Short mmCIF file of C-alpha atoms and ligand atoms in Angstrom, two decimals:
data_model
loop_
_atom_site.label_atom_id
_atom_site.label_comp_id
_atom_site.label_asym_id
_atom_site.label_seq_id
_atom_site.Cartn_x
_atom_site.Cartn_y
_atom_site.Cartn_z
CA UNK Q 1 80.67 -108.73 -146.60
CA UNK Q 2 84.34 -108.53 -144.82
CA UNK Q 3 84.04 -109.27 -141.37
CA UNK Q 4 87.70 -108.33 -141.33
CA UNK Q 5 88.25 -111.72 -139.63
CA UNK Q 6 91.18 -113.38 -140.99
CA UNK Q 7 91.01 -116.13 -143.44
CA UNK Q 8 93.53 -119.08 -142.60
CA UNK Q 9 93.09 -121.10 -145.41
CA UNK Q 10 90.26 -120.38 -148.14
CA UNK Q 11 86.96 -121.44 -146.64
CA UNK Q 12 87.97 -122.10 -143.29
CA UNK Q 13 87.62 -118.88 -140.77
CA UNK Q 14 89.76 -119.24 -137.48
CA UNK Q 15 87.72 -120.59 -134.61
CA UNK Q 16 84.04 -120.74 -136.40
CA UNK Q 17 80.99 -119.36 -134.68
CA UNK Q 18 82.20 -120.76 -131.16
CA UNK Q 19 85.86 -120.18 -131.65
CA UNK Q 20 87.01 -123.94 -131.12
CA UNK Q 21 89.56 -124.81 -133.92
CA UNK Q 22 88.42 -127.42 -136.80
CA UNK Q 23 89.82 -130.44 -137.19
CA UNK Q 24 91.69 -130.84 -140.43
CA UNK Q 25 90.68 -132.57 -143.44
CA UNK Q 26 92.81 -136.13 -143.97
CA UNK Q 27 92.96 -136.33 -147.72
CA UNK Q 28 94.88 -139.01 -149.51
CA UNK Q 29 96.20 -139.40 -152.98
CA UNK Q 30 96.74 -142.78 -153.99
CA UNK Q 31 96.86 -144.72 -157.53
CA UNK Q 32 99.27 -146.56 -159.24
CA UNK Q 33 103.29 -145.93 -159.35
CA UNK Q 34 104.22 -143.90 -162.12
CA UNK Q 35 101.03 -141.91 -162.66
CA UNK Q 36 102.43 -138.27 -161.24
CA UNK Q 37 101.36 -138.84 -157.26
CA UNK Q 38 104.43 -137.14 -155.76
CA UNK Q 39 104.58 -134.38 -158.86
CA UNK Q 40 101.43 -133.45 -157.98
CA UNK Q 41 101.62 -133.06 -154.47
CA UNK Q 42 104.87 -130.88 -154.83
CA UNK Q 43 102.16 -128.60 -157.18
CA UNK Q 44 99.26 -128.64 -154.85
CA UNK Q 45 101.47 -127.64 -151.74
CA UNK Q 46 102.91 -124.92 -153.57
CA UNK Q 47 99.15 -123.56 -154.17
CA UNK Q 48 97.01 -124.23 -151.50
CA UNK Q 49 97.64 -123.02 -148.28
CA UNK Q 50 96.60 -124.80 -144.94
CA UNK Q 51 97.66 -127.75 -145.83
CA UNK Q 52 100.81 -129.66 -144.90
CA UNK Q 53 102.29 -132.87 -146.15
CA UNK Q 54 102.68 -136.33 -143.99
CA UNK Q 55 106.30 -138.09 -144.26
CA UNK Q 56 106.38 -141.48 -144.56
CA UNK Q 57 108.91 -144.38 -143.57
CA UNK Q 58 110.31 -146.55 -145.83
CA UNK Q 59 112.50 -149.55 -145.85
CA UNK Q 60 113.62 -148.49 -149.36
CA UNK Q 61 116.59 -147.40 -150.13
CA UNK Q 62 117.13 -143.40 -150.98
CA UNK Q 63 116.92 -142.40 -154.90
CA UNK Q 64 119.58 -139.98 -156.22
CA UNK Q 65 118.30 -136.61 -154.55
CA UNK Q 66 116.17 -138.01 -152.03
CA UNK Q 67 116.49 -136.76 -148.59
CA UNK Q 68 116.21 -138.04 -145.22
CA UNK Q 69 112.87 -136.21 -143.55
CA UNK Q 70 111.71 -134.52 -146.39
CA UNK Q 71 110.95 -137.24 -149.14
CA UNK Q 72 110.93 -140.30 -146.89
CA UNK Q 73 112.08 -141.27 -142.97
CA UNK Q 74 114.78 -144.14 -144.38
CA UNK Q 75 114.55 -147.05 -141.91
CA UNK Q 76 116.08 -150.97 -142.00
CA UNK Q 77 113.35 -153.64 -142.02
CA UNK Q 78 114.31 -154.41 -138.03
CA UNK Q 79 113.79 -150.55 -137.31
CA UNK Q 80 110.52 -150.71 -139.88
CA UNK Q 81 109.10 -153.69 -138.01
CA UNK Q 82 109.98 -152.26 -133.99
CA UNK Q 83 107.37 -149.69 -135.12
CA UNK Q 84 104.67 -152.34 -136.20
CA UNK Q 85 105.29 -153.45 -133.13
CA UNK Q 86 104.52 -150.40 -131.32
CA UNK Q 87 101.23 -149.50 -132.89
CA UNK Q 88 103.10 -146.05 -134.42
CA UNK Q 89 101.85 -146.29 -137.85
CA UNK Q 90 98.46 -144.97 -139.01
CA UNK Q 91 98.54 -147.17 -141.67
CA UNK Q 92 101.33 -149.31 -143.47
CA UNK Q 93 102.13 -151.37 -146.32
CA UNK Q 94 104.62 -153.42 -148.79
CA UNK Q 95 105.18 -152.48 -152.11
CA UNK Q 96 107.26 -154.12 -154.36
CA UNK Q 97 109.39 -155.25 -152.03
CA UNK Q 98 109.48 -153.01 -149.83
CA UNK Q 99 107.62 -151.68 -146.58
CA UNK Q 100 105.88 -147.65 -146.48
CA UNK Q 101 103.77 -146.75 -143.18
CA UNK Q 102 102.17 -143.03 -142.10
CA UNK Q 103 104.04 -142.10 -138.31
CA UNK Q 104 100.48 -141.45 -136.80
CA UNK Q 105 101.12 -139.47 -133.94
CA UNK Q 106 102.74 -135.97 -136.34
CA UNK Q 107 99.01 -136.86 -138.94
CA UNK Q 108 96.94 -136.62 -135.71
CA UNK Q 109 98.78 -133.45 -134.36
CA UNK Q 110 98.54 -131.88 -137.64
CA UNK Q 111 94.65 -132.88 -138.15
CA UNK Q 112 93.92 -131.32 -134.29
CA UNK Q 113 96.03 -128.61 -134.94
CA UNK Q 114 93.43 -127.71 -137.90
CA UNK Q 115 95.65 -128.35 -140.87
CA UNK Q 116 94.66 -130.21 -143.76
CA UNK Q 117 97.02 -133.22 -144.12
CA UNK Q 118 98.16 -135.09 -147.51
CA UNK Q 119 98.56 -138.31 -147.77
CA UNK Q 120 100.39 -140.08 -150.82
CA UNK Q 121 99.71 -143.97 -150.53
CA UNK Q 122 99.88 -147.12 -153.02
CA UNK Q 123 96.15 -148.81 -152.89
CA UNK Q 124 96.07 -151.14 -149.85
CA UNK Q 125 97.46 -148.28 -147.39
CA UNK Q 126 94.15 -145.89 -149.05
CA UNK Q 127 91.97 -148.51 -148.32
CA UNK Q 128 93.06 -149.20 -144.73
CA UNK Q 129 92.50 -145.08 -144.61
CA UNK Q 130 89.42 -145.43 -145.83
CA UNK Q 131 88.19 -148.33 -143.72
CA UNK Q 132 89.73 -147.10 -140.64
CA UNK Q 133 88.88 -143.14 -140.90
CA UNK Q 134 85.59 -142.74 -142.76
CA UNK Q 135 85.47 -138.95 -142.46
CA UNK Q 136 88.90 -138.84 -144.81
CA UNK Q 137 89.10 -137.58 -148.37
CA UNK Q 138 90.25 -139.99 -150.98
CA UNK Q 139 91.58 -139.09 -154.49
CA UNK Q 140 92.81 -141.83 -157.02
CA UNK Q 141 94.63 -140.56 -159.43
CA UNK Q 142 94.95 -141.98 -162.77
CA UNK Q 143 96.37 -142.07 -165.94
CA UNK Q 144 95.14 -141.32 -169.53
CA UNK Q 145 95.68 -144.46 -170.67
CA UNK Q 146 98.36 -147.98 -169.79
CA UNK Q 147 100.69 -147.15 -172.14
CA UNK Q 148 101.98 -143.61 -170.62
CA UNK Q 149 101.38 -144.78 -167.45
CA UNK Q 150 104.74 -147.50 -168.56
CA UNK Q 151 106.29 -144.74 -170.55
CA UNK Q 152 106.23 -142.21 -167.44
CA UNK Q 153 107.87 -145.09 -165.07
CA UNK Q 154 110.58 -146.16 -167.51
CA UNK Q 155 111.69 -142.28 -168.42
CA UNK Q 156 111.95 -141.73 -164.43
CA UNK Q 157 114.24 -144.16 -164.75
CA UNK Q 158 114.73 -144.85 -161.43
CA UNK Q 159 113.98 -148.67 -160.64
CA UNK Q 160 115.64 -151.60 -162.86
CA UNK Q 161 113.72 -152.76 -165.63
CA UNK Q 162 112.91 -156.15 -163.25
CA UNK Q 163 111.12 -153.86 -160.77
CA UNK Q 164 109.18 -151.23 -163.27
CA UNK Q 165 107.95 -154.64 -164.57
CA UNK Q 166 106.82 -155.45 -160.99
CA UNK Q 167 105.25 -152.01 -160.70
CA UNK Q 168 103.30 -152.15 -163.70
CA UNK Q 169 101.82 -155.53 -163.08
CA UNK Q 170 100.74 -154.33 -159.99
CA UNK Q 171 99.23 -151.01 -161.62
CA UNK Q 172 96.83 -153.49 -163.60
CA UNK Q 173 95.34 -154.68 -160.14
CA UNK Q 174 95.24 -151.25 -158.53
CA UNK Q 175 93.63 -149.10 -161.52
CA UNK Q 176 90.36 -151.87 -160.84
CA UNK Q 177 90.00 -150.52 -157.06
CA UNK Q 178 89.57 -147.26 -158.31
CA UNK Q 179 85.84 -147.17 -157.72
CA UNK Q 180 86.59 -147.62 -153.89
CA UNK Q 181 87.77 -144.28 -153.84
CA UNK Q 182 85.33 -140.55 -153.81
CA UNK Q 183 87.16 -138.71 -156.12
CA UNK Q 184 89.10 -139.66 -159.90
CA UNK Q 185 91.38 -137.13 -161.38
CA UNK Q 186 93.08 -138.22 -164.43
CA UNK Q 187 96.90 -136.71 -165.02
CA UNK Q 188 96.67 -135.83 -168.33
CA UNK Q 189 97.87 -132.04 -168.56
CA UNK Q 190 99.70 -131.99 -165.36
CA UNK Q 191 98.07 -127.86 -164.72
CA UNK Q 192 94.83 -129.36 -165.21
CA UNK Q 193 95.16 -132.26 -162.28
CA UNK Q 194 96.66 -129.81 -160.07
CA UNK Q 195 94.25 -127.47 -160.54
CA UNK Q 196 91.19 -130.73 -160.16
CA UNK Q 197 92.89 -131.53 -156.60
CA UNK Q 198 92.82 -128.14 -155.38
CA UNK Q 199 89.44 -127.49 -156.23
CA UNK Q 200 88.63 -130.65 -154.24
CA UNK Q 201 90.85 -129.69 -151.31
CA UNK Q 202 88.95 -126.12 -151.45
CA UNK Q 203 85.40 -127.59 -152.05
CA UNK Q 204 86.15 -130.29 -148.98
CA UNK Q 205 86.54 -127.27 -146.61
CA UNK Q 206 83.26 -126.42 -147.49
CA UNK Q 207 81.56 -129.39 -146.65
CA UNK Q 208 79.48 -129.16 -143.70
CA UNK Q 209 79.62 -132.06 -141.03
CA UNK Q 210 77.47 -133.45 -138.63
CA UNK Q 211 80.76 -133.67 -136.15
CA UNK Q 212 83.99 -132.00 -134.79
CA UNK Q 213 85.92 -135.24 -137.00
P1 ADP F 1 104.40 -141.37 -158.58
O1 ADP F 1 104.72 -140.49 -157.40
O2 ADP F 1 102.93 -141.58 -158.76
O3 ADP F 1 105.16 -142.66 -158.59
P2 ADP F 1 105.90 -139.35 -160.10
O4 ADP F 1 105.36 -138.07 -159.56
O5 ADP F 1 107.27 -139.77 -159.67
O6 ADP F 1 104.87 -140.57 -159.89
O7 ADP F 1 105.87 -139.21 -161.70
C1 ADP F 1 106.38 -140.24 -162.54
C2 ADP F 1 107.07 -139.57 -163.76
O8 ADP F 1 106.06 -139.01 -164.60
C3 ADP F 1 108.02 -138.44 -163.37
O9 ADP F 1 109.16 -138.52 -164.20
C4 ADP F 1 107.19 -137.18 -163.64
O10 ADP F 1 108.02 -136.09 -163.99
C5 ADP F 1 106.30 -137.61 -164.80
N1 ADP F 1 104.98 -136.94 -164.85
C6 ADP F 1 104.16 -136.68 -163.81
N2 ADP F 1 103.00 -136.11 -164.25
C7 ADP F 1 103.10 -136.01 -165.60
C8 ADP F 1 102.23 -135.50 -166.63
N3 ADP F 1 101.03 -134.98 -166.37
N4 ADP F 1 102.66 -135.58 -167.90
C9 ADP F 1 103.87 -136.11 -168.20
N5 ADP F 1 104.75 -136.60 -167.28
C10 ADP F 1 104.37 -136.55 -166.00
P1 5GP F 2 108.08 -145.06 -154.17
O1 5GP F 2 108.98 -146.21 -153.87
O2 5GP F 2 107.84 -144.89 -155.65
O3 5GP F 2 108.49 -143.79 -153.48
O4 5GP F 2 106.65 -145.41 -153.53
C1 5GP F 2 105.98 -146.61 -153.89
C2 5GP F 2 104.51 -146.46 -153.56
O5 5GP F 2 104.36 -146.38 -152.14
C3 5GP F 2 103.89 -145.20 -154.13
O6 5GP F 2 102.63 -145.55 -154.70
C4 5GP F 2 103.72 -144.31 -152.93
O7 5GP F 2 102.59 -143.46 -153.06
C5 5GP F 2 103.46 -145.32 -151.84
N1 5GP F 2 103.71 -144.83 -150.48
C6 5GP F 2 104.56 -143.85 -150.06
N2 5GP F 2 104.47 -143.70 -148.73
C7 5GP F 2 103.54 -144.59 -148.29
C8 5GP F 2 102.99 -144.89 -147.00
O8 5GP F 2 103.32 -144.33 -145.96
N3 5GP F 2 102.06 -145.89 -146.96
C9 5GP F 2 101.63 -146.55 -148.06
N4 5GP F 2 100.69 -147.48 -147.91
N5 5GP F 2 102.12 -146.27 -149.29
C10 5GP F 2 103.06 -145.31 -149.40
#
């Protein structure tokens, strides 16, 4: 039947039956370095409407083409840590040498605001999600097997061979926390894995909960 309401996002109509906006759905992508994370969201945010993507800060430096509020907020470790300080991080981590934290004020506004908000973490910041926010959706993402996990990282070629090493070792350690996590979609075919996550995104609207969160 069409109610000829609108439909902002597929699954979700605006309001609901007493017109008070839905909170957004947190979901997170995590897994280990190399496996596709940040391919994949590009591909999911360019299908699914409704859904907007969090920008994190990092301590590490730019890559060729990266760009200052779109593929990370570039901070020194002094400016990094001032925000530790200040409690203005949702959740936050070091990687490889280097610090990553979610600015938790825009995730919250986005959440209330009823958009669904994407999250790409390494392990430990998915698990402080998950800990901290039980109601969020997480997704680890993995590869089809070691090898092109190691063969994707060195043909991005962009960390030194010292640091891929770094990033693989700690790959081994984060593909055993996988069971922590709801959801496994394995980037194979990259269509197919985009396609998994949306379904999830789409099926997650769906889900009916016993609160607003
Ligand atoms: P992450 O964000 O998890 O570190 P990236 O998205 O940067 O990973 O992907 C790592 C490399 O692997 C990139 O060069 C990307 O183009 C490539 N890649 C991503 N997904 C696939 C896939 N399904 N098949 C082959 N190569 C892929
Ligand atoms: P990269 O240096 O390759 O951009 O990111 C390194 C790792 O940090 C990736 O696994 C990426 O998903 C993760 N990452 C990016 N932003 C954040 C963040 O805000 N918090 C945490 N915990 N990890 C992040």
């Amino acid at each position: 039947m069409n109610t000829g309401e609108p439909l902002t996002k597929l699954g979700h109509k605006a309001g609901g039956p007493n017109h008070r906006l839905k909170m957004g759905n947190l979901i997170v992508l995590t897994g280990p370095s190399g496996v596709g994370k940040g391919t994949l969201v590009d591909l999911v945010m360019s299908r699914v409407v409704g859904l907007v993507r969090s920008v994190s800060v990092t301590t590490r430096l730019p890559r060729p083409g990266e760009v200052e509020g779109q593929s990370y907020f570039f901070r020194d470790r002094a400016t990094f840590d001032a925000m530790v300080e200040r409690n203005e991080f949702m959740e936050w981590a070091e990687f490889a040498g280097n610090c990553y934290g979610t600015p938790k004020s825009w995730v919250n506004a986005q959440l209330k605001a009823g958009h669904d908000v994407l999250l790409e973490l390494e392990v430990q910041g998915a698990r402080q999600i998950h800990s901290q926010s039980p109601a969020a959706i997480l997704i680890f993402i993995s590869p089809p097997n070691f090898n092109e996990l190691e063969e994707r990282l060195r043909a991005r070629a962009t960390e030194t061979a010292e640091i891929i090493l770094v990033r693989l070792q700690k790959a081994k350690q984060e593909l055993q926390e996988k069971n922590v996590f709801q959801y496994e979609v394995v980037n194979d075919k990259l269509e197919d894995a985009a396609n998994n996550l949306a379904h999830i995104v789409y099926a997650e609207r769906l889900r009916i909960r016993t609160s607003e969160g």
